[in-house]
Amino acid sequence: MTLDQGLVERVRRRLAGDSEAPDLRRLAAAMRAEAGVAVGDEEVLRSLPELHAELVGAGPLEALLRDPGTTDVLVNGPDQVWVDRGSGLVPAGVRFSDAAAVRRLAVRLAAAAGQRLDDAQPWADVRLPGGVRLHAVLPPVARGGPCLSLRVLRPRGFTLEELASAGTVDAVAARLLAAVVAARLAFLVTGGTGSGKTTMLAALLGRVAPSERIVIVEDSGELRPAHPHVVSLEARVANVEGAGAVTMRDLVRQALRMRPDRLVVGEVRGAEVVDLLAALNTGHDGGAGTLHANSAADVPARLEALAALGGMGRAALHSQLVAAVQCVVHLRRDGGQRVVEEVSVLHRTPDGAALSPAWHRGGVRTSGTPLLRDLLLARGADAAAVP
């Protein structure tokens, strides 16, 4: 049965003043009150599931998002819904009645998070109650119809031991990474989209000593390390009047005034890299962040491009980078499995910053191995962790 959208809107307005999400009893009462004609019990029962999906939660996607194994839900059209449960994207077996239903859901979810989504502002990037990050794009920007991308943020992050049990990192690399954190070496976790960068960074931050204060700066709050002293700052987009924006650069500068023992940028994606490197070069060692990169070797070039946005030239970037960051932990997706592929050491060359692998998946010894061992020795850490 397809609901009359006028009825749906009237029911929505009637329930708008309720402080709690409407249950089926209140939905049924509101439907009877707004229908304008006598509605039989059988018709109410037939209509309630669709009405509930239109007005409550994530509608047809709610069951997917509640599945504890779900990491991402993508909607490309009314009959193109995909889900990733940790092993890659597969069809979800869920469909909407039409493109208008997809749009209504996107607009409702964005509005619930306080962001406008309409023809004049055809995209939204918001964090929903309950730990889901929504990105939505409407036509005409999305040529094929409204598109939704939902990422499920779990209330608890994985520990390094749990990632080792899951096969993301082997026992040798887990010991090595724990030593990197204990030595207060600054590091970047890199990889492609969906490779597990945020999950790995949270696990490594969980190994920071409980006596240390971690201040996290993020564009959208995703990091949830298992640590007793964490302060999280989140950027904010401008409101409909174009005012009130809080940028990542703003937050990095504020974080420096909050007495951080570890300064963490959840994802380095813009000019904030200039402020981060400056901070790490002024006594804030042990910092960390994530960065999109196809390989560890691509990291200097990626950072060059981002630093240019902040007015920093290549020579200055390479000089700051070598002084500020010691290690790069690179992840990739191997089929459906997220794995740590390489741990590399940043060092200076005549041409600037370069990376030498210190550990590679499969236990291969490489040119960076003695460099990493020396770094750990110099800081009194577990140099024997270097294979």
CSV table of C-alpha atoms in Angstrom, one decimal:
chain,number,residue,atom,x,y,z
A,1,MET,CA,0.0,0.0,0.0
A,2,THR,CA,1.3,3.5,-0.9
A,3,LEU,CA,0.6,6.1,1.6
A,4,ASP,CA,-0.9,9.5,0.7
A,5,GLN,CA,1.9,11.9,1.3
A,6,GLY,CA,-0.5,14.6,2.4
A,7,LEU,CA,-1.6,12.3,5.2
A,8,VAL,CA,2.0,11.5,6.1
A,9,GLU,CA,2.8,15.2,6.4
A,10,ARG,CA,-0.2,15.9,8.6
A,11,VAL,CA,0.7,13.0,10.9
A,12,ARG,CA,4.3,14.4,11.0
A,13,ARG,CA,3.0,17.8,12.0
A,14,ARG,CA,0.7,16.3,14.7
A,15,LEU,CA,3.6,14.4,16.2
A,16,ALA,CA,6.2,17.1,15.9
A,17,GLY,CA,5.6,18.4,19.4
A,18,ASP,CA,6.2,15.0,21.0
A,19,SER,CA,9.4,14.8,23.0
A,20,GLU,CA,9.9,11.1,22.3
A,21,ALA,CA,10.0,9.1,19.0
A,22,PRO,CA,6.4,8.0,18.2
A,23,ASP,CA,5.5,4.4,18.9
A,24,LEU,CA,3.1,2.4,16.9
A,25,ARG,CA,0.2,3.2,19.2
A,26,ARG,CA,0.7,7.0,18.8
A,27,LEU,CA,1.2,6.6,15.1
A,28,ALA,CA,-2.1,4.7,14.8
A,29,ALA,CA,-4.0,7.4,16.8
A,30,ALA,CA,-2.5,10.2,14.8
A,31,MET,CA,-3.4,8.4,11.5
A,32,ARG,CA,-7.0,8.0,12.6
A,33,ALA,CA,-7.2,11.6,13.7
A,34,GLU,CA,-5.7,13.0,10.5
A,35,ALA,CA,-7.3,10.7,7.9
A,36,GLY,CA,-10.5,12.8,7.9
A,37,VAL,CA,-12.6,9.6,7.4
A,38,ALA,CA,-13.3,6.5,9.4
A,39,VAL,CA,-10.3,4.2,9.1
A,40,GLY,CA,-10.8,0.5,9.9
A,41,ASP,CA,-8.4,-1.5,12.0
A,42,GLU,CA,-7.3,-3.6,9.0
A,43,GLU,CA,-6.3,-0.6,7.0
A,44,VAL,CA,-4.4,0.9,10.0
A,45,LEU,CA,-2.5,-2.3,10.5
A,46,ARG,CA,-1.6,-2.4,6.8
A,47,SER,CA,-0.4,1.2,6.8
A,48,LEU,CA,1.5,1.4,10.0
A,49,PRO,CA,4.8,-0.3,8.9
A,50,GLU,CA,5.1,2.1,5.9
A,51,LEU,CA,4.1,5.1,8.0
A,52,HIS,CA,6.6,4.1,10.7
A,53,ALA,CA,9.3,3.9,8.0
A,54,GLU,CA,8.4,7.3,6.7
A,55,LEU,CA,8.5,9.1,10.1
A,56,VAL,CA,10.8,7.2,12.4
A,57,GLY,CA,14.5,6.4,12.4
A,58,ALA,CA,16.2,5.6,9.0
A,59,GLY,CA,13.1,4.1,7.5
A,60,PRO,CA,13.8,1.0,5.3
A,61,LEU,CA,17.5,1.3,6.2
A,62,GLU,CA,16.9,1.0,10.0
A,63,ALA,CA,17.4,-2.7,10.1
A,64,LEU,CA,20.6,-2.5,8.2
A,65,LEU,CA,22.0,0.2,10.4
A,66,ARG,CA,21.1,-1.8,13.6
A,67,ASP,CA,23.0,-4.9,12.3
A,68,PRO,CA,26.1,-5.0,14.5
A,69,GLY,CA,28.2,-6.1,11.5
A,70,THR,CA,27.3,-3.2,9.3
A,71,THR,CA,29.9,-0.6,8.6
A,72,ASP,CA,28.4,1.3,5.6
A,73,VAL,CA,25.0,1.6,3.8
A,74,LEU,CA,24.9,3.2,0.4
A,75,VAL,CA,21.8,4.3,-1.5
A,76,ASN,CA,22.3,5.0,-5.2
A,77,GLY,CA,18.6,4.9,-6.1
A,78,PRO,CA,15.2,3.5,-4.8
A,79,ASP,CA,16.2,-0.1,-5.9
A,80,GLN,CA,20.0,0.2,-5.5
A,81,VAL,CA,20.8,-0.2,-1.8
A,82,TRP,CA,24.2,-1.6,-0.9
A,83,VAL,CA,25.6,-2.7,2.5
A,84,ASP,CA,29.1,-3.4,3.7
A,85,ARG,CA,29.4,-5.8,6.7
A,86,GLY,CA,33.2,-5.8,6.7
A,87,SER,CA,33.6,-8.0,3.6
A,88,GLY,CA,32.9,-5.5,0.8
A,89,LEU,CA,29.7,-4.1,-0.7
A,90,VAL,CA,26.8,-6.4,-1.5
A,91,PRO,CA,23.2,-5.7,-2.5
A,92,ALA,CA,21.2,-5.2,0.6
A,93,GLY,CA,17.9,-6.6,-0.6
A,94,VAL,CA,16.1,-3.3,0.4
A,95,ARG,CA,14.2,-1.0,-1.8
A,96,PHE,CA,12.3,2.3,-1.6
A,97,SER,CA,9.0,2.9,-3.3
A,98,ASP,CA,10.5,5.6,-5.6
A,99,ALA,CA,13.2,8.3,-5.7
A,100,ALA,CA,10.9,10.8,-3.9
A,101,ALA,CA,11.0,8.4,-0.9
A,102,VAL,CA,14.8,8.4,-0.9
A,103,ARG,CA,14.7,12.2,-1.0
A,104,ARG,CA,12.2,12.5,1.9
A,105,LEU,CA,14.4,10.3,4.1
A,106,ALA,CA,17.5,12.3,3.3
A,107,VAL,CA,15.8,15.6,4.0
A,108,ARG,CA,14.3,14.3,7.3
A,109,LEU,CA,17.6,12.8,8.6
A,110,ALA,CA,19.5,16.0,7.7
A,111,ALA,CA,16.8,18.2,9.4
A,112,ALA,CA,17.0,16.0,12.5
A,113,ALA,CA,20.7,16.8,12.7
A,114,GLY,CA,20.0,20.5,12.2
A,115,GLN,CA,21.2,20.8,8.6
A,116,ARG,CA,19.4,22.1,5.6
A,117,LEU,CA,19.0,19.9,2.6
A,118,ASP,CA,17.0,21.2,-0.4
A,119,ASP,CA,17.4,22.4,-4.0
A,120,ALA,CA,19.3,25.5,-2.8
A,121,GLN,CA,21.6,23.4,-0.6
A,122,PRO,CA,21.7,20.0,-2.3
A,123,TRP,CA,24.2,18.2,-0.1
A,124,ALA,CA,24.6,17.5,3.6
A,125,ASP,CA,27.3,15.9,5.8
A,126,VAL,CA,26.0,15.3,9.3
A,127,ARG,CA,26.3,13.1,12.3
A,128,LEU,CA,23.0,11.5,13.3
A,129,PRO,CA,22.0,10.6,16.9
A,130,GLY,CA,23.1,7.1,17.7
A,131,GLY,CA,26.4,7.2,15.9
A,132,VAL,CA,25.8,7.3,12.2
A,133,ARG,CA,27.4,9.7,9.8
A,134,LEU,CA,25.2,10.7,6.8
A,135,HIS,CA,26.3,12.2,3.6
A,136,ALA,CA,23.4,13.0,1.1
A,137,VAL,CA,23.4,14.6,-2.3
A,138,LEU,CA,20.2,15.6,-4.2
A,139,PRO,CA,19.6,16.3,-7.9
A,140,PRO,CA,20.6,18.1,-10.0
A,141,VAL,CA,24.0,17.6,-8.4
A,142,ALA,CA,23.3,13.8,-8.2
A,143,ARG,CA,22.2,13.2,-11.8
A,144,GLY,CA,20.7,9.8,-11.2
A,145,GLY,CA,18.6,10.8,-8.2
A,146,PRO,CA,19.2,11.3,-4.5
A,147,CYS,CA,22.2,9.5,-3.1
A,148,LEU,CA,22.9,8.6,0.5
A,149,SER,CA,26.1,7.3,2.2
A,150,LEU,CA,25.7,6.2,5.8
A,151,ARG,CA,28.7,5.1,7.9
A,152,VAL,CA,28.0,3.4,11.2
A,153,LEU,CA,30.3,4.6,14.0
A,154,ARG,CA,30.4,2.0,16.8
A,155,PRO,CA,30.2,3.2,20.4
A,156,ARG,CA,33.3,1.3,21.3
A,157,GLY,CA,36.5,1.0,19.2
A,158,PHE,CA,38.6,-2.1,18.8
A,159,THR,CA,41.7,-2.7,20.8
A,160,LEU,CA,45.0,-3.6,19.1
A,161,GLU,CA,44.6,-7.1,20.5
A,162,GLU,CA,41.2,-7.5,18.9
A,163,LEU,CA,42.5,-6.3,15.6
A,164,ALA,CA,45.3,-8.9,15.8
A,165,SER,CA,42.7,-11.6,16.5
A,166,ALA,CA,40.7,-10.4,13.5
A,167,GLY,CA,43.7,-10.6,11.2
A,168,THR,CA,44.1,-6.9,10.6
A,169,VAL,CA,47.6,-6.9,12.1
A,170,ASP,CA,49.8,-9.9,12.9
A,171,ALA,CA,51.5,-10.4,16.3
A,172,VAL,CA,54.9,-9.1,15.2
A,173,ALA,CA,53.4,-5.8,13.8
A,174,ALA,CA,51.1,-5.4,16.8
A,175,ARG,CA,54.2,-5.5,19.2
A,176,LEU,CA,56.0,-3.1,16.9
A,177,LEU,CA,53.1,-0.6,16.8
A,178,ALA,CA,52.7,-0.8,20.5
A,179,ALA,CA,56.4,0.1,20.8
A,180,VAL,CA,55.9,3.1,18.4
A,181,VAL,CA,53.2,4.5,20.6
A,182,ALA,CA,55.1,3.9,23.9
A,183,ALA,CA,58.2,5.7,22.4
A,184,ARG,CA,56.0,8.7,21.7
A,185,LEU,CA,56.9,8.7,18.0
A,186,ALA,CA,54.6,10.8,15.9
A,187,PHE,CA,52.8,8.7,13.2
A,188,LEU,CA,50.3,8.9,10.4
A,189,VAL,CA,47.9,6.0,9.6
A,190,THR,CA,47.4,6.0,5.8
A,191,GLY,CA,45.4,4.0,3.3
A,192,GLY,CA,42.5,4.2,0.8
A,193,THR,CA,38.8,4.7,1.6
A,194,GLY,CA,37.4,2.0,3.8
A,195,SER,CA,40.8,0.5,4.6
A,196,GLY,CA,40.4,0.9,8.4
A,197,LYS,CA,42.5,3.9,9.1
A,198,THR,CA,40.2,5.4,11.8
A,199,THR,CA,39.8,2.0,13.5
A,200,MET,CA,43.5,1.4,13.6
A,201,LEU,CA,44.3,4.9,14.9
A,202,ALA,CA,41.7,4.5,17.7
A,203,ALA,CA,43.2,1.1,18.6
A,204,LEU,CA,46.7,2.6,18.8
A,205,LEU,CA,45.5,5.6,20.9
A,206,GLY,CA,44.1,3.0,23.3
A,207,ARG,CA,47.7,2.1,24.0
A,208,VAL,CA,48.6,5.6,25.2
A,209,ALA,CA,49.5,5.7,28.9
A,210,PRO,CA,46.4,6.5,31.0
A,211,SER,CA,48.2,9.5,32.6
A,212,GLU,CA,48.4,11.3,29.2
A,213,ARG,CA,45.8,13.7,27.8
A,214,ILE,CA,44.6,13.1,24.2
A,215,VAL,CA,43.1,16.0,22.4
A,216,ILE,CA,41.4,14.9,19.1
A,217,VAL,CA,40.4,17.3,16.3
A,218,GLU,CA,38.1,15.9,13.6
A,219,ASP,CA,35.9,17.1,10.7
A,220,SER,CA,33.3,14.6,11.8
A,221,GLY,CA,33.6,12.8,15.2
A,222,GLU,CA,34.5,9.2,14.6
A,223,LEU,CA,37.5,8.4,16.8
A,224,ARG,CA,36.5,6.6,20.1
A,225,PRO,CA,39.7,5.3,21.6
A,226,ALA,CA,39.5,3.2,24.8
A,227,HIS,CA,41.3,5.7,26.9
A,228,PRO,CA,40.3,7.5,30.2
A,229,HIS,CA,41.4,11.0,29.2
A,230,VAL,CA,40.2,12.1,25.8
A,231,VAL,CA,38.9,15.5,24.7
A,232,SER,CA,37.3,15.6,21.2
A,233,LEU,CA,36.7,18.7,19.1
A,234,GLU,CA,34.6,18.7,16.0
A,235,ALA,CA,34.5,21.1,13.1
A,236,ARG,CA,31.3,22.9,12.1
A,237,VAL,CA,29.9,24.0,8.7
A,238,ALA,CA,28.4,27.4,8.2
A,239,ASN,CA,24.7,27.9,8.9
A,240,VAL,CA,22.2,29.0,6.3
A,241,GLU,CA,23.3,32.6,6.7
A,242,GLY,CA,26.9,31.6,5.9
A,243,ALA,CA,28.1,32.2,9.4
A,244,GLY,CA,29.3,30.1,12.3
A,245,ALA,CA,31.8,27.9,10.5
A,246,VAL,CA,34.6,26.3,12.6
A,247,THR,CA,37.4,25.0,10.5
A,248,MET,CA,39.9,22.2,11.3
A,249,ARG,CA,42.7,24.9,11.4
A,250,ASP,CA,40.7,26.8,14.0
A,251,LEU,CA,40.4,23.6,16.1
A,252,VAL,CA,44.1,22.6,15.8
A,253,ARG,CA,45.0,26.1,17.1
A,254,GLN,CA,42.5,25.8,20.0
A,255,ALA,CA,43.7,22.2,20.8
A,256,LEU,CA,47.3,23.5,21.4
A,257,ARG,CA,45.9,25.7,24.2
A,258,MET,CA,44.3,22.7,25.9
A,259,ARG,CA,47.5,21.2,27.3
A,260,PRO,CA,47.5,18.1,25.0
A,261,ASP,CA,50.0,15.3,25.7
A,262,ARG,CA,49.0,13.8,22.4
A,263,LEU,CA,47.5,16.0,19.6
A,264,VAL,CA,45.5,13.9,17.1
A,265,VAL,CA,43.9,15.1,13.8
A,266,GLY,CA,41.3,12.5,12.9
A,267,GLU,CA,41.8,13.1,9.2
A,268,VAL,CA,44.4,15.4,7.6
A,269,ARG,CA,42.7,16.6,4.4
A,270,GLY,CA,43.5,20.3,4.1
A,271,ALA,CA,45.5,23.3,5.2
A,272,GLU,CA,45.4,22.2,8.8
A,273,VAL,CA,48.4,20.1,8.0
A,274,VAL,CA,50.5,23.3,8.3
A,275,ASP,CA,49.3,23.9,11.9
A,276,LEU,CA,49.7,20.2,12.8
A,277,LEU,CA,53.3,20.1,11.6
A,278,ALA,CA,54.1,23.3,13.4
A,279,ALA,CA,52.6,21.9,16.6
A,280,LEU,CA,54.5,18.7,16.4
A,281,ASN,CA,57.7,20.7,15.9
A,282,THR,CA,57.2,22.6,19.1
A,283,GLY,CA,57.4,20.0,21.7
A,284,HIS,CA,54.1,18.2,21.1
A,285,ASP,CA,55.6,14.8,20.2
A,286,GLY,CA,53.6,11.6,20.0
A,287,GLY,CA,50.9,13.1,17.8
A,288,ALA,CA,49.0,11.2,15.2
A,289,GLY,CA,46.5,11.5,12.4
A,290,THR,CA,45.1,9.7,9.3
A,291,LEU,CA,45.7,10.5,5.7
A,292,HIS,CA,44.2,9.2,2.4
A,293,ALA,CA,47.1,7.7,0.3
A,294,ASN,CA,47.2,4.9,-2.1
A,295,SER,CA,50.6,3.8,-0.8
A,296,ALA,CA,53.0,4.8,1.9
A,297,ALA,CA,55.4,6.1,-0.7
A,298,ASP,CA,52.8,8.6,-1.8
A,299,VAL,CA,52.5,10.3,1.6
A,300,PRO,CA,55.1,13.1,1.0
A,301,ALA,CA,53.4,14.1,-2.3
A,302,ARG,CA,49.9,14.0,-0.7
A,303,LEU,CA,51.1,16.3,2.1
A,304,GLU,CA,52.8,18.6,-0.4
A,305,ALA,CA,49.4,19.2,-2.1
A,306,LEU,CA,47.6,19.8,1.2
A,307,ALA,CA,50.3,22.1,2.5
A,308,ALA,CA,50.1,24.2,-0.6
A,309,LEU,CA,46.5,25.0,0.4
A,310,GLY,CA,47.9,26.6,3.6
A,311,GLY,CA,50.6,28.5,1.7
A,312,MET,CA,53.5,26.2,2.6
A,313,GLY,CA,56.0,25.4,-0.2
A,314,ARG,CA,57.5,22.0,-1.0
A,315,ALA,CA,60.9,22.7,0.7
A,316,ALA,CA,59.3,23.9,3.9
A,317,LEU,CA,56.9,21.0,4.0
A,318,HIS,CA,59.6,18.4,3.6
A,319,SER,CA,61.7,20.0,6.3
A,320,GLN,CA,58.8,20.3,8.7
A,321,LEU,CA,57.6,16.8,7.9
A,322,VAL,CA,60.9,15.0,8.6
A,323,ALA,CA,61.3,16.9,11.9
A,324,ALA,CA,57.7,16.3,13.0
A,325,VAL,CA,56.7,12.8,11.9
A,326,GLN,CA,58.7,9.6,12.4
A,327,CYS,CA,56.4,6.7,11.2
A,328,VAL,CA,53.7,5.9,8.7
A,329,VAL,CA,51.4,2.9,9.2
A,330,HIS,CA,49.8,1.9,5.8
A,331,LEU,CA,46.7,-0.2,5.5
A,332,ARG,CA,44.9,-1.7,2.5
A,333,ARG,CA,42.0,-3.9,1.7
A,334,ASP,CA,42.8,-7.4,0.8
A,335,GLY,CA,39.5,-8.6,-0.6
A,336,GLY,CA,37.1,-8.0,2.3
A,337,GLN,CA,39.9,-8.0,4.9
A,338,ARG,CA,41.5,-4.8,6.1
A,339,VAL,CA,45.2,-5.4,6.8
A,340,VAL,CA,48.3,-3.4,7.9
A,341,GLU,CA,50.5,-3.7,4.9
A,342,GLU,CA,53.6,-1.7,5.9
A,343,VAL,CA,55.2,0.3,8.7
A,344,SER,CA,57.7,2.9,7.3
A,345,VAL,CA,60.1,5.4,8.7
A,346,LEU,CA,60.4,9.0,7.4
A,347,HIS,CA,63.9,10.3,6.9
A,348,ARG,CA,65.7,13.2,5.2
A,349,THR,CA,67.3,12.8,1.7
A,350,PRO,CA,69.0,15.4,-0.5
A,351,ASP,CA,65.7,15.7,-2.3
A,352,GLY,CA,63.5,16.1,0.8
A,353,ALA,CA,61.5,13.7,2.9
A,354,ALA,CA,61.4,10.0,1.9
A,355,LEU,CA,60.0,6.8,3.4
A,356,SER,CA,61.8,3.6,4.0
A,357,PRO,CA,59.8,0.5,5.0
A,358,ALA,CA,60.8,-0.9,8.4
A,359,TRP,CA,58.3,-3.8,8.3
A,360,HIS,CA,56.2,-5.3,5.5
A,361,ARG,CA,53.4,-7.8,5.7
A,362,GLY,CA,54.9,-11.2,5.5
A,363,GLY,CA,57.9,-10.3,7.7
A,364,VAL,CA,60.2,-8.9,5.0
A,365,ARG,CA,63.2,-7.0,6.4
A,366,THR,CA,63.8,-3.8,4.6
A,367,SER,CA,66.0,-0.7,4.6
A,368,GLY,CA,64.0,1.2,7.2
A,369,THR,CA,64.4,-1.6,9.8
A,370,PRO,CA,67.6,-0.3,11.5
A,371,LEU,CA,66.3,3.3,11.3
A,372,LEU,CA,63.2,2.3,13.3
A,373,ARG,CA,65.2,0.3,15.8
A,374,ASP,CA,67.5,3.3,16.4
A,375,LEU,CA,64.5,5.6,17.0
A,376,LEU,CA,63.1,3.2,19.6
A,377,LEU,CA,66.5,2.8,21.3
A,378,ALA,CA,67.0,6.5,21.5
A,379,ARG,CA,63.7,6.8,23.4
A,380,GLY,CA,64.2,3.9,25.7
A,381,ALA,CA,61.4,1.9,24.1
A,382,ASP,CA,61.2,-1.8,23.1
A,383,ALA,CA,63.7,-1.9,20.3
A,384,ALA,CA,63.5,-5.7,20.3
A,385,ALA,CA,60.0,-5.2,18.8
A,386,VAL,CA,61.6,-4.4,15.5
A,387,PRO,CA,61.9,-7.8,13.7
